[in-house]
Coordinates of C-alpha atoms in Angstrom, one line a residue:
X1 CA 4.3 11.3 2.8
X2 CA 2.0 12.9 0.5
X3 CA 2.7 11.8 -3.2
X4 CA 4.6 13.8 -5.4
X5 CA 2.4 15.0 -8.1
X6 CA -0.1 18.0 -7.6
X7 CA -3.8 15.8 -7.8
X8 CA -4.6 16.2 -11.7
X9 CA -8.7 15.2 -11.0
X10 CA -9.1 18.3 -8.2
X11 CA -7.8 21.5 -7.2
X12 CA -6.2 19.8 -4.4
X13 CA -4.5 16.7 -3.1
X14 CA -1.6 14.4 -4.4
X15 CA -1.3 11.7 -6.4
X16 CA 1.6 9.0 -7.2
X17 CA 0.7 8.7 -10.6
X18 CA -1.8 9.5 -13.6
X19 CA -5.1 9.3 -12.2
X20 CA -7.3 9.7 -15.7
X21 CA -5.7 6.8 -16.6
X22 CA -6.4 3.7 -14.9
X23 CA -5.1 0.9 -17.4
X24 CA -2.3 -2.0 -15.9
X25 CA 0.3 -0.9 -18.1
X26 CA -0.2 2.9 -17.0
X27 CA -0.5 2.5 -13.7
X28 CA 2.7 0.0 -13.6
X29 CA 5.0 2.6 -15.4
X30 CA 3.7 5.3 -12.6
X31 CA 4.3 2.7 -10.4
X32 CA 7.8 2.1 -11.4
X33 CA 8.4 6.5 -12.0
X34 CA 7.6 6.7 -8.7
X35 CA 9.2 3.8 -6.5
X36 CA 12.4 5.4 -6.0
X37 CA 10.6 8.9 -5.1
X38 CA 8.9 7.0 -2.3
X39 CA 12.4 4.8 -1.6
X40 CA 14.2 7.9 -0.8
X41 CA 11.6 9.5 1.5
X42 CA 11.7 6.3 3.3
X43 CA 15.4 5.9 3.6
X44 CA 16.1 9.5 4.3
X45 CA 12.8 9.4 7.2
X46 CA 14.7 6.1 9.2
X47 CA 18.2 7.6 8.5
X48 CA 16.8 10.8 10.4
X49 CA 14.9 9.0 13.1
X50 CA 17.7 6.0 13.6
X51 CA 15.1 3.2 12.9
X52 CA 15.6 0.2 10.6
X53 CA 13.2 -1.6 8.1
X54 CA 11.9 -3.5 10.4
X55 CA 10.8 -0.4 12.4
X56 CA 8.2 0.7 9.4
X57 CA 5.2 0.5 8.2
X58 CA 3.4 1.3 5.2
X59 CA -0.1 2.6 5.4
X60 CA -1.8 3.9 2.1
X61 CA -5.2 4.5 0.8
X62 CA -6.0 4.0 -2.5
X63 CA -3.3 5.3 -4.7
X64 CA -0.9 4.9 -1.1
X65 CA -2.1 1.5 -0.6
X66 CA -1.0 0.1 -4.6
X67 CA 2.6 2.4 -4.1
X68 CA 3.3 0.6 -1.0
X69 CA 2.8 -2.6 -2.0
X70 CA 4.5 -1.9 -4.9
X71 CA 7.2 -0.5 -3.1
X72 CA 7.2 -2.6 -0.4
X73 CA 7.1 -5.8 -1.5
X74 CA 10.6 -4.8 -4.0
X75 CA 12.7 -3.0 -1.3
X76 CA 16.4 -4.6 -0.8
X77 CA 15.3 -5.3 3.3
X78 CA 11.7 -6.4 4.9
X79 CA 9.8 -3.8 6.6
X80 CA 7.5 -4.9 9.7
X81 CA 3.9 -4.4 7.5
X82 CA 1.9 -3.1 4.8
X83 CA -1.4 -1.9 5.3
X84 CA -3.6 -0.9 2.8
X85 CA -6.8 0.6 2.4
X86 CA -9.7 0.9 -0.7
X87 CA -6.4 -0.3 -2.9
X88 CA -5.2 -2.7 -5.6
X89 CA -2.0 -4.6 -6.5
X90 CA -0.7 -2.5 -9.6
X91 CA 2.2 -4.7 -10.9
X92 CA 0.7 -8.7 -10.1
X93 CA 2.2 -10.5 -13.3
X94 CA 6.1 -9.1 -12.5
X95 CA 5.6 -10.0 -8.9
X96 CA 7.1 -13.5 -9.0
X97 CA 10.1 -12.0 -11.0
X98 CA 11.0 -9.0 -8.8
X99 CA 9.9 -9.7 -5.2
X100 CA 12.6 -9.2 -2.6
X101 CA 10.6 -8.5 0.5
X102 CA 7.4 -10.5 1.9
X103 CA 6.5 -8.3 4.7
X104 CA 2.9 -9.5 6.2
X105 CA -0.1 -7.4 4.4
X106 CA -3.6 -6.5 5.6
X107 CA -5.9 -5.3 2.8
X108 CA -9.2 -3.5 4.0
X109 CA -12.1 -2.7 1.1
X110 CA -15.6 -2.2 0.8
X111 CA -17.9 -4.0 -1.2
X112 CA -19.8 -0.9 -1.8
X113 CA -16.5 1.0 -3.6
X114 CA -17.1 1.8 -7.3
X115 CA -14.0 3.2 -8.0
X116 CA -11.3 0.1 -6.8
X117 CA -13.8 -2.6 -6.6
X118 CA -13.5 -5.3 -3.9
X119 CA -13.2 -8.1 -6.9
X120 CA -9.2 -6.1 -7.0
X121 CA -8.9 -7.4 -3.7
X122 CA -10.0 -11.1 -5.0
X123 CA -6.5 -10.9 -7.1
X124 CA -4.5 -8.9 -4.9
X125 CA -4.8 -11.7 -2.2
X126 CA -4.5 -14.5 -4.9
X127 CA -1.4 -12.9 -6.2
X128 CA 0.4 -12.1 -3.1
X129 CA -0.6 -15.8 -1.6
X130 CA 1.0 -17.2 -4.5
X131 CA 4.6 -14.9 -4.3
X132 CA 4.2 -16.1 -0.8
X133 CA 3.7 -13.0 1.1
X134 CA 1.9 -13.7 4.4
X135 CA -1.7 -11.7 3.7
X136 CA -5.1 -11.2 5.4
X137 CA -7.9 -9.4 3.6
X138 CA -10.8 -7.7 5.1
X139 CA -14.1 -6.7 2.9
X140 CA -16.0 -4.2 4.5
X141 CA -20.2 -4.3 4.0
X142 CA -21.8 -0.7 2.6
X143 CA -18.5 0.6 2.5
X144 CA -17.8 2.8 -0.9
X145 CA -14.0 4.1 -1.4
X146 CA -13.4 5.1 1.8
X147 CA -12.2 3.7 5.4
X148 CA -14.5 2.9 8.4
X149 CA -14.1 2.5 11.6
X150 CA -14.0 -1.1 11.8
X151 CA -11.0 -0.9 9.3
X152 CA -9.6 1.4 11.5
X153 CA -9.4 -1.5 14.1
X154 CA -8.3 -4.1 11.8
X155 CA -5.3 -1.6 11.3
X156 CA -4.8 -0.7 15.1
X157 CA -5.0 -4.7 15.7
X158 CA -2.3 -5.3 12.9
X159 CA 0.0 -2.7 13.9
X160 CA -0.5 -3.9 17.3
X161 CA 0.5 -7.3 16.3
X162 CA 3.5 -6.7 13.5
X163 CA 5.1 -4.0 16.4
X164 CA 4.6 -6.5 19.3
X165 CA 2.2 -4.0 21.3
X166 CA 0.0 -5.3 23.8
X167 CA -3.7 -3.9 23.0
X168 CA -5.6 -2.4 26.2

């Protein structure tokens, strides 16, 4: 889905949450305004199609990848995967405390990304490790904020593997 919010930095896009600020406690309370937004879409999208949790994914990119973790990793059933692109864990120290799901999760950054950093992924992977969520991360070479196509086969590979599809 695209994100609620008209993009606040451009004349175009979506965002989750405030993009001009990019502090934890910010970014948690967008995180937290905009959980049930995303909850909804997602409940009301398998209602429609007649697919259970275990039939979705979540696939984000930057501000998508740190709302569906976020999301995610707190819905009432597991969901098959999480992949995430050029994104962070927003919400790291409350993990522990309000985890309900522990879907597997594939994070895919580049080192060359000035804007999420591929130290984020670092933590991300320590944090989700430690709440016991099953996680593989990827660090892409040269790669600035963006996805390549190498990430684009680390996803195809996961999907493969989390839907039970045989690759050709």
């Amino acid at each position: 889905p695209n994100a609620p919010y008209s993009c606040e930095a451009g004349p175009f896009g979506y965002q989750w949450f405030r993009l001009t600020e990019r502090t934890e406690p910010e970014m948690l309370a967008g995180a937290r305004t905009a959980q049930p937004i995303l909850n909804q879409f997602i409940g009301t999208q398998l209602s429609r199609a007649g697919l259970q949790d275990r039939n979705l994914a979540l696939i984000g990119f930057s501000q998508g990848t740190m709302i569906s973790l976020f999301t995610g990793l707190r819905r009432e059933r597991p969901m098959a995967g999480i992949l995430g692109y050029s994104g962070r864990l927003v919400g790291a120290e409350a993990l522990a405390a309000e985890i309900s799901a522990r879907p597997p999760v594939v994070l895919v950054n580049g080192d060359a990304d000035t804007l999420i950093p591929a130290a984020a992924q670092t933590a991300a992977l320590s944090a989700l490790e430690s709440a016991a969520v099953p996680v593989e991360g990827h660090i892409r070479p040269g790669l600035g904020h963006s996805i390549d196509e190498a990430g684009l086969e680390i996803g195809r590979r996961f999907l493969a593997r989390i839907f039970g599809l045989a690759l050709p």
